[in-house]
mmCIF file of C-alpha atoms in Angstrom:
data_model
loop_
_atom_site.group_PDB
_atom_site.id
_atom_site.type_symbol
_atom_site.label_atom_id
_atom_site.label_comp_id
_atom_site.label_asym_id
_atom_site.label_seq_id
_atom_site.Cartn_x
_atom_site.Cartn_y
_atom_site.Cartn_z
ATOM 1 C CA UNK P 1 96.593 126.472 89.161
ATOM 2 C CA UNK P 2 97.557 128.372 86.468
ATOM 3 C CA UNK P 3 101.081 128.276 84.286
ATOM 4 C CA UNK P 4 104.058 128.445 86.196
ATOM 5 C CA UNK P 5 102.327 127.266 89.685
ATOM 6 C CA UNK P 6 103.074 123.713 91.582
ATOM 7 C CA UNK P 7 100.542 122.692 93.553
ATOM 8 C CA UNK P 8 98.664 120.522 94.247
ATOM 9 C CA UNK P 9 96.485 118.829 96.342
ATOM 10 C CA UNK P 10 94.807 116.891 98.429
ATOM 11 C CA UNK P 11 95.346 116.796 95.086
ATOM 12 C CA UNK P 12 97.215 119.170 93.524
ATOM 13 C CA UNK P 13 97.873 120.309 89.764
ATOM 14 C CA UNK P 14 100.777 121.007 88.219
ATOM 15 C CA UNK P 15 101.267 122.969 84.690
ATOM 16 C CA UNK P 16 104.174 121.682 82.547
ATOM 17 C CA UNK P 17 106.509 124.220 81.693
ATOM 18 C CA UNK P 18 110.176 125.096 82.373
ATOM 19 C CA UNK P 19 109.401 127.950 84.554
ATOM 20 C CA UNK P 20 106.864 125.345 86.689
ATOM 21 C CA UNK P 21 109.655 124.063 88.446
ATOM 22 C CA UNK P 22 109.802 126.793 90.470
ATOM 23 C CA UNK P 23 106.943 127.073 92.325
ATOM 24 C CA UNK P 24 106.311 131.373 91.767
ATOM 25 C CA UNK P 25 104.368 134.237 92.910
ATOM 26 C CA UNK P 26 101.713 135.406 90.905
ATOM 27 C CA UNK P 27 100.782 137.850 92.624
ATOM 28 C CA UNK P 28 99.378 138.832 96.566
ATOM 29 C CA UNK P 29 95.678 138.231 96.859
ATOM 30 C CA UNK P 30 92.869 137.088 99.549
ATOM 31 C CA UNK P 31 91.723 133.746 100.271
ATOM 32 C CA UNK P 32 88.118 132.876 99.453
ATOM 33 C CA UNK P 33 86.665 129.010 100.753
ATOM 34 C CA UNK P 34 83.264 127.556 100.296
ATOM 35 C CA UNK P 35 81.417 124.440 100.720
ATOM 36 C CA UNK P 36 81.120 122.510 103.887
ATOM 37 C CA UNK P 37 82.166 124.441 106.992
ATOM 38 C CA UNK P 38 82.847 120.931 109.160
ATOM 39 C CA UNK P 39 85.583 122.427 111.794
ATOM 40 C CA UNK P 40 84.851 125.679 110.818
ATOM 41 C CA UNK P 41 87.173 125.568 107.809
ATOM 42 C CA UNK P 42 85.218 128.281 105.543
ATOM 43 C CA UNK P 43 84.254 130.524 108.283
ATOM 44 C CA UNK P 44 87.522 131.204 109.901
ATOM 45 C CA UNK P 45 89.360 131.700 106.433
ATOM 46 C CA UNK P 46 91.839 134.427 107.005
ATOM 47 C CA UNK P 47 91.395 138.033 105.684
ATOM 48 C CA UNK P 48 93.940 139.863 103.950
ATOM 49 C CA UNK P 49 95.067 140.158 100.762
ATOM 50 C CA UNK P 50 98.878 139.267 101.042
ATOM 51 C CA UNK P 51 98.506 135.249 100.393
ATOM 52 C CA UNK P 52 100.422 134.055 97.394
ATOM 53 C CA UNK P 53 99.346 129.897 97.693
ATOM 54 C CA UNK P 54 96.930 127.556 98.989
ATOM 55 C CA UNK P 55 96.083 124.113 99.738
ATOM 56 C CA UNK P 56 93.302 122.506 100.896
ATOM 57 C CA UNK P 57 93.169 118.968 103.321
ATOM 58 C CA UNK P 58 90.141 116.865 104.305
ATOM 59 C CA UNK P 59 88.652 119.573 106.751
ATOM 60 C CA UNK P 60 91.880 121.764 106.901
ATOM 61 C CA UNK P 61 93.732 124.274 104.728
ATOM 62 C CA UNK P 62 96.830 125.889 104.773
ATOM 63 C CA UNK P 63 97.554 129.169 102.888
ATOM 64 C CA UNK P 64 101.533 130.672 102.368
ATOM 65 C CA UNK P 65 101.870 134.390 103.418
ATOM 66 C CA UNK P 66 104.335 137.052 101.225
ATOM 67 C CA UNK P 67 106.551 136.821 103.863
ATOM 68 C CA UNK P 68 107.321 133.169 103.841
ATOM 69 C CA UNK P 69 104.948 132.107 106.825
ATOM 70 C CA UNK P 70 102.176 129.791 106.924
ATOM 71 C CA UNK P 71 98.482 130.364 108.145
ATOM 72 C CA UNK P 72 96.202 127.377 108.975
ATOM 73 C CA UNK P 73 92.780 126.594 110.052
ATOM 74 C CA UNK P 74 90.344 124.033 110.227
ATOM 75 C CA UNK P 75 90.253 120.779 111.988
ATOM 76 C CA UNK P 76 93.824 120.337 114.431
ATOM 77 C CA UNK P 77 93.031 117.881 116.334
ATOM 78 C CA UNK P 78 96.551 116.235 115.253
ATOM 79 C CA UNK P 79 97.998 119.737 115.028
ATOM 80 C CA UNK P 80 97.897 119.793 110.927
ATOM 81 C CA UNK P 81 96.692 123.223 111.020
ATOM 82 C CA UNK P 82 99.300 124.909 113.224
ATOM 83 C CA UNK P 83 102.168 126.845 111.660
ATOM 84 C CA UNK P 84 105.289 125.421 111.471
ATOM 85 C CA UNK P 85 108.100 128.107 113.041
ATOM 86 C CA UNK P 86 109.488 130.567 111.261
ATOM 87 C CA UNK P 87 109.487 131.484 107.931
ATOM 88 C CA UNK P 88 110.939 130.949 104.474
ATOM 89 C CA UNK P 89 108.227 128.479 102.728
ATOM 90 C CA UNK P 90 107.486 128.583 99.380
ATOM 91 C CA UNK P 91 104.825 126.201 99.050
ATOM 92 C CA UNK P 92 102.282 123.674 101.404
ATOM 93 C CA UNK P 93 100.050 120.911 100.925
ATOM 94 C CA UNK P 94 97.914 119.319 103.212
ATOM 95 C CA UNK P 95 96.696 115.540 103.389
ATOM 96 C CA UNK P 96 93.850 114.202 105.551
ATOM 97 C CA UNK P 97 95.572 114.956 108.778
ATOM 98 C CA UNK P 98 98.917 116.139 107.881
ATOM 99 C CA UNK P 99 100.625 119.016 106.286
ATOM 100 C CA UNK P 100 103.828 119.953 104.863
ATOM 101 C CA UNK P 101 106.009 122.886 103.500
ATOM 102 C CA UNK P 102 108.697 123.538 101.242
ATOM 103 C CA UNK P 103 111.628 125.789 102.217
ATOM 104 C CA UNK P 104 113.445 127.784 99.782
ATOM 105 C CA UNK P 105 116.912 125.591 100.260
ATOM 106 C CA UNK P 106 114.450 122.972 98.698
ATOM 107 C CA UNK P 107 113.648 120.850 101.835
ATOM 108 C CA UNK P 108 110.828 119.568 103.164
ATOM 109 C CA UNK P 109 109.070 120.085 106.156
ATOM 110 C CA UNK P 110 106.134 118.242 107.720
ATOM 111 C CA UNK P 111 103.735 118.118 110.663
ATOM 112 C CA UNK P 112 100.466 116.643 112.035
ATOM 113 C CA UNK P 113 99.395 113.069 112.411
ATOM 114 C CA UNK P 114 102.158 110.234 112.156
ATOM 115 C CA UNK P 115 100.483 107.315 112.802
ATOM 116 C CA UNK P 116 101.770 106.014 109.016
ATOM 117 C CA UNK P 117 104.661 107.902 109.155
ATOM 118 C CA UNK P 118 103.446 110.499 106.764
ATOM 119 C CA UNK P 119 106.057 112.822 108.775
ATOM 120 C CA UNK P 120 108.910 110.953 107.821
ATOM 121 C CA UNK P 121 109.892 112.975 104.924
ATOM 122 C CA UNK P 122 113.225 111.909 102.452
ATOM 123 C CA UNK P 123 115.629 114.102 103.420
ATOM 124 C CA UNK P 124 117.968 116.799 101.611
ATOM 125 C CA UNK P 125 117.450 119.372 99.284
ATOM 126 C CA UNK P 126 116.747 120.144 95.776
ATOM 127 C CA UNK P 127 112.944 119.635 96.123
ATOM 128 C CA UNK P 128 110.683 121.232 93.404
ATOM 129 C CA UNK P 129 107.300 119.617 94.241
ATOM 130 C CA UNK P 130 105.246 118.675 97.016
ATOM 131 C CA UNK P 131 101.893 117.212 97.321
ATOM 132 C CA UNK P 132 99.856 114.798 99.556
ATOM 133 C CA UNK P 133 96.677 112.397 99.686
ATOM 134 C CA UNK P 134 95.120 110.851 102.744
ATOM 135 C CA UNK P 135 98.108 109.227 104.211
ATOM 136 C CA UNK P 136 100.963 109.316 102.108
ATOM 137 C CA UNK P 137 102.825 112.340 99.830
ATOM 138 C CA UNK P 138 104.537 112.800 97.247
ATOM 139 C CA UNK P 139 108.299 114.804 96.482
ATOM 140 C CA UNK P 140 109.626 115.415 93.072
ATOM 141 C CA UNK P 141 112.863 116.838 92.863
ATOM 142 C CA UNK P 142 114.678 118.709 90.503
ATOM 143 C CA UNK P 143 116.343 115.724 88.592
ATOM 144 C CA UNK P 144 112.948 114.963 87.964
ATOM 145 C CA UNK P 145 112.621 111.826 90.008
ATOM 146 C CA UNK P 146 109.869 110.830 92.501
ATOM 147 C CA UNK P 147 109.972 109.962 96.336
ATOM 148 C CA UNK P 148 107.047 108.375 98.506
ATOM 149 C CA UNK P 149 106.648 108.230 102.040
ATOM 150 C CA UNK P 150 103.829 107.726 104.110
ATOM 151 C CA UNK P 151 100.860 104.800 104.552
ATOM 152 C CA UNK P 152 101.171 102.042 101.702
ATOM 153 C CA UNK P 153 97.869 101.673 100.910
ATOM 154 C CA UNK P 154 97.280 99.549 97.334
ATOM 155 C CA UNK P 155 101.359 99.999 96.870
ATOM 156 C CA UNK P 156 100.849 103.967 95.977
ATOM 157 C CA UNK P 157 104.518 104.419 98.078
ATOM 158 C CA UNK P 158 106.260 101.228 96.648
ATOM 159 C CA UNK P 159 105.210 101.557 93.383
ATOM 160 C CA UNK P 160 106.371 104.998 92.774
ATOM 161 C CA UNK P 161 108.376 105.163 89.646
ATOM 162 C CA UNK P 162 112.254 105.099 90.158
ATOM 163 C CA UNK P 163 113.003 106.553 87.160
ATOM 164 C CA UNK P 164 114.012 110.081 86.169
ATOM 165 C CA UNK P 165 112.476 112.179 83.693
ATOM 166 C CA UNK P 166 109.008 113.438 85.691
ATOM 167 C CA UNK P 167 108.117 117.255 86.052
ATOM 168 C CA UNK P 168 104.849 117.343 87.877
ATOM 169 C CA UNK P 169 102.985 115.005 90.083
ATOM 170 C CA UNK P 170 99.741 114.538 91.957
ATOM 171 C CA UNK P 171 98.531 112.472 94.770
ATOM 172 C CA UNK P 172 95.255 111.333 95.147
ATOM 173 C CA UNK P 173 93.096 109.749 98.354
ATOM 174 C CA UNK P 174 95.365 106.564 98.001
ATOM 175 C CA UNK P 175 96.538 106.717 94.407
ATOM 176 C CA UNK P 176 99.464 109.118 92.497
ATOM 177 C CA UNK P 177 99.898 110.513 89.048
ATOM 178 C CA UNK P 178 102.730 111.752 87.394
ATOM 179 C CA UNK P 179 103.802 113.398 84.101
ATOM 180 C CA UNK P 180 106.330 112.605 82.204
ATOM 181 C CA UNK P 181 108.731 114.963 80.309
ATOM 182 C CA UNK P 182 107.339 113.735 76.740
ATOM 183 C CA UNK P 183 103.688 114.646 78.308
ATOM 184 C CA UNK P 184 102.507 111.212 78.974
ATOM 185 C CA UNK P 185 100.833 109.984 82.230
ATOM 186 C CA UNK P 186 101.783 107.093 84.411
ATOM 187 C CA UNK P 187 99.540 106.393 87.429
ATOM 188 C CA UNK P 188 99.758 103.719 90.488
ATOM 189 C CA UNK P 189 98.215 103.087 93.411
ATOM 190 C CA UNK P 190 94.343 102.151 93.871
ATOM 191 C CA UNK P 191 92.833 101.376 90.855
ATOM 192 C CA UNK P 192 89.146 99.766 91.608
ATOM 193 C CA UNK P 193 87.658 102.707 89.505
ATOM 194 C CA UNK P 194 90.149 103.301 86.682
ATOM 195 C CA UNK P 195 91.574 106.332 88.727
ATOM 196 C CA UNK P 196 95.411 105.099 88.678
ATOM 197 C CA UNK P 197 94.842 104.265 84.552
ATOM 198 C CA UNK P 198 95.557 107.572 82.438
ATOM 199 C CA UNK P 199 94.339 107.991 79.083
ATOM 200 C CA UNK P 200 96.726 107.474 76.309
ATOM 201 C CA UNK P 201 98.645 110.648 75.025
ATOM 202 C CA UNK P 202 101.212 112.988 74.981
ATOM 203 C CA UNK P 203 99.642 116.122 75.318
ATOM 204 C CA UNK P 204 99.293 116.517 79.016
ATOM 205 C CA UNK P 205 100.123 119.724 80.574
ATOM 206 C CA UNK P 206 98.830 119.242 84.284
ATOM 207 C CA UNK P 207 97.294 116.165 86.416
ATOM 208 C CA UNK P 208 94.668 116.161 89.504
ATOM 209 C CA UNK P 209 94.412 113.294 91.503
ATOM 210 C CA UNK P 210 90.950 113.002 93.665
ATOM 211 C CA UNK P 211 89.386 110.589 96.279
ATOM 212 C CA UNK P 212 88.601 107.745 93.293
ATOM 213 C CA UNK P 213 88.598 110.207 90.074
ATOM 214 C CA UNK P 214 91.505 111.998 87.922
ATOM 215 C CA UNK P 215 91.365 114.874 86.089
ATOM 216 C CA UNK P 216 94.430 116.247 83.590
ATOM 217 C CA UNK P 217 94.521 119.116 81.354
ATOM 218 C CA UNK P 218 95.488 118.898 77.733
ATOM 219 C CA UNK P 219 97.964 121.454 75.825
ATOM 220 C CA UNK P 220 95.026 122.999 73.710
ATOM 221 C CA UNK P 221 93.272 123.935 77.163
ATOM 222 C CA UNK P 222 90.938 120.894 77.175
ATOM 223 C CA UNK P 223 90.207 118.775 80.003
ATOM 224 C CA UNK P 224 89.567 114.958 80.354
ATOM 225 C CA UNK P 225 88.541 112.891 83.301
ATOM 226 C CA UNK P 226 88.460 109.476 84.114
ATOM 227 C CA UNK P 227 87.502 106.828 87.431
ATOM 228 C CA UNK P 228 84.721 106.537 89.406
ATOM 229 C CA UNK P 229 81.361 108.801 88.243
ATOM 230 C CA UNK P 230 78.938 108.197 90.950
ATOM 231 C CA UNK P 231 78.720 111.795 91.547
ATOM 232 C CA UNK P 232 79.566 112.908 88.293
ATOM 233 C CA UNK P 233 82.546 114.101 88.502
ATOM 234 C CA UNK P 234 83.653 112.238 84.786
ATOM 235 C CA UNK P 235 80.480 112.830 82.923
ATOM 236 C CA UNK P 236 79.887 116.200 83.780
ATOM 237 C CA UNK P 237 83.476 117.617 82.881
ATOM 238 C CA UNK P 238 83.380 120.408 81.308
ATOM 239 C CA UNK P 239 83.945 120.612 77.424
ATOM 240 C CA UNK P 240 86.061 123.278 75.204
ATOM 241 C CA UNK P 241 88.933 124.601 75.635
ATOM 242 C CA UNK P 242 90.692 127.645 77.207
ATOM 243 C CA UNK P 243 91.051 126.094 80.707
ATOM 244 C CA UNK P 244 95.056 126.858 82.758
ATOM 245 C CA UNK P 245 94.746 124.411 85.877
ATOM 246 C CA UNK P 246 92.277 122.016 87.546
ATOM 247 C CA UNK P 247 92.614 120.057 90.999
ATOM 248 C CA UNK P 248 90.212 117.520 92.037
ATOM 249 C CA UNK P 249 88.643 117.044 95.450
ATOM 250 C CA UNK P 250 86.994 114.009 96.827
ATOM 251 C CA UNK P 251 84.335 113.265 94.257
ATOM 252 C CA UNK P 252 84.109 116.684 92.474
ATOM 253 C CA UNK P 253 86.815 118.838 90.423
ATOM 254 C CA UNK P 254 87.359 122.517 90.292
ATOM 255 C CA UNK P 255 89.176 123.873 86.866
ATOM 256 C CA UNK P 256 90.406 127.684 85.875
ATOM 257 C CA UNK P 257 89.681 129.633 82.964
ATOM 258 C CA UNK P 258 92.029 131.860 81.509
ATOM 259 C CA UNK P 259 89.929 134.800 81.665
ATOM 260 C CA UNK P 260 90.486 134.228 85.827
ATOM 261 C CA UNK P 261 87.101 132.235 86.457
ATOM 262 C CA UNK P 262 86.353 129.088 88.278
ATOM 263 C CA UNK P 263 84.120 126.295 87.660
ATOM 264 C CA UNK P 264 83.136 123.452 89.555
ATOM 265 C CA UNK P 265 81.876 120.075 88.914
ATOM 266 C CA UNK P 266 80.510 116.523 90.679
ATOM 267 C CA UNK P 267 79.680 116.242 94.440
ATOM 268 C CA UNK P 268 77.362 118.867 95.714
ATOM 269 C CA UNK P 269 77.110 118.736 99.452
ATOM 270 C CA UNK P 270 77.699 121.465 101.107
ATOM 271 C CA UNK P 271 76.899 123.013 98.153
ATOM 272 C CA UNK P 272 80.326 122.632 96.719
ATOM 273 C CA UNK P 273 79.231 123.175 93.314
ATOM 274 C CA UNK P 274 76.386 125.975 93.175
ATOM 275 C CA UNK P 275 78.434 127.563 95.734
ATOM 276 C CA UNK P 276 81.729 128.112 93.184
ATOM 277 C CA UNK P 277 82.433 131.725 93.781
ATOM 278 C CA UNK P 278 81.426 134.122 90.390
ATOM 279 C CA UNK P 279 83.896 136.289 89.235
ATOM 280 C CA UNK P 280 87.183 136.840 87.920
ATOM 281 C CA UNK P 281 90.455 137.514 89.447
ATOM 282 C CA UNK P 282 91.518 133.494 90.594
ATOM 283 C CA UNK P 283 94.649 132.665 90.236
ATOM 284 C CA UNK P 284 94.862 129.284 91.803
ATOM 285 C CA UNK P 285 92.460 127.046 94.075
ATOM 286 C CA UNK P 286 92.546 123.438 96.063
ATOM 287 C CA UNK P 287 90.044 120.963 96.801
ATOM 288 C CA UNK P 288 89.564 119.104 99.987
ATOM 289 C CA UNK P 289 87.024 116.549 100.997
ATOM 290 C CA UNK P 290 84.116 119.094 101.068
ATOM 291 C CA UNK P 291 85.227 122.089 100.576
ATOM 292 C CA UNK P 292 87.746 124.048 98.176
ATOM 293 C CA UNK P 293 89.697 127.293 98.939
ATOM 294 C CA UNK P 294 90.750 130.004 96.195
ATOM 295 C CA UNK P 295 93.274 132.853 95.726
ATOM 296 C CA UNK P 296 91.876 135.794 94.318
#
């Protein structure tokens, strides 16, 4: 995601700015998916070119329409793919089975599979962030503290921070990450790889959380990664600088450049990797388990 944009994902990114806490428009485009098409979710992306964000589940995605309505596809079989009713969103995410929206009066909305009560959303308004992992999400809201909800899996709901002071978090398979204002990372959750332990530092513009790797983007446009590396999702990382956003998918990462181009790292089934669509023109992008979806 590029500055300005909240999202993130099965693991979403977030950059950290002032203006970031507002999730904005940057612009109409089309949606373009690749990788595994299990249920169908690249071949029935929707056409047209009036989509302004994007996120990507297991073997769903959800994409938010100009006009405030939602478009899914994918796997349903717990109905995280339908559209909620009516309109007014201004930003989704989507977990394994599960989805939810943000509103513009700042509260949340959620739909799909309940059987951890990942539906069971903390009320109100005054919401500025949304993300989710398999079976629990995250909410930050806008004086800058963090709610939970959702399957406890290794803690990763009860050991959310109660403190103030965060402006961007991410939520992994069954871990979260969170930035602090002073650019510092705290993690929690599942930590068998290293995934919930963030390098030292406060530089730290944006955070991706993935199935058992994390992925976080410096302020000189560098990116580090850290966890589990069976796939290669840590070694192969990209060096340099002059990358705006990353998210991270189940064992593989996607990152932006700032001259609009995408690049793609780790886990190759499905061709996930090779498959990373040429060009310039992206604005933002999700990863799922096998697949990843862009805005162009």
């Amino acid at each position: 995601m590029n500055p300005g944009l909240f999202r993130s994902l099965s693991a979403s990114v977030v950059v950290l700015t002032l203006c970031a806490l507002t999730p904005s428009v940057a612009g109409q485009g089309e949606l373009v998916s690749w990788g595994q098409n299990i249920y169908s979710v690249v071949s029935t992306t929707p056409p047209g070119s009036n989509f302004v964000a994007i996120a990507a589940g297991n073997y769903h995605s959800l994409a938010l329409r100009s006009d405030g309505t939602i478009a899914g596809w994918g796997h349903n079989d717990f109905g995280q793919a339908m559209s909620p009713p009516g309109g007014g969103f201004i930003d989704v995410a989507a977990g394994r089975n599960h989805s939810l929206a943000l509103r513009s009066d700042r509260s949340i909305v959620c739909w799909g599979d309940n059987s951890s009560g990942q539906l069971v959303s903390p009320p109100g308004q005054g919401f500025m962030q949304i993300d989710a992992g398999q079976y629990h999400s995250i909410a930050l809201r806008s004086d800058g503290r963090l709610f939970s909800w959702g399957a406890n899996h290794y803690g990763v709901v009860s050991m959310t921070p109660t403190d103030p002071g965060f402006v961007a978090a991410s939520a992994g398979w069954y871990h979260t990450l969170a930035i602090r204002a002073d650019g510092s990372i705290a993690g929690w959750g599942r930590n068998d790889t290293g995934q919930a332990t963030p390098p030292a530092g406060f530089d730290f513009v944006s955070v991706a959380g993935g199935g058992a790797h994390s992925a976080a983007l410096r302020a000189d446009g560098s990116l580090v990664s850290w966890g589990d590396d069976t796939n290669g999702q840590v070694l192969n990382t990209p060096t340099g600088t002059g990358f705006v956003a990353l998210v991270a998918g189940s064992h593989f990462s996607v990152a932006l450049r700032s001259d609009g181009r995408l690049v793609s790292w780790g886990w190759n089934i499905g061709n996930m990797v090779v498959n990373t669509p040429a060009g310039t023109g992206f604005v933002k992008m999700d990863a799922g388990d096998t697949h990843s979806v862009a805005l162009r």
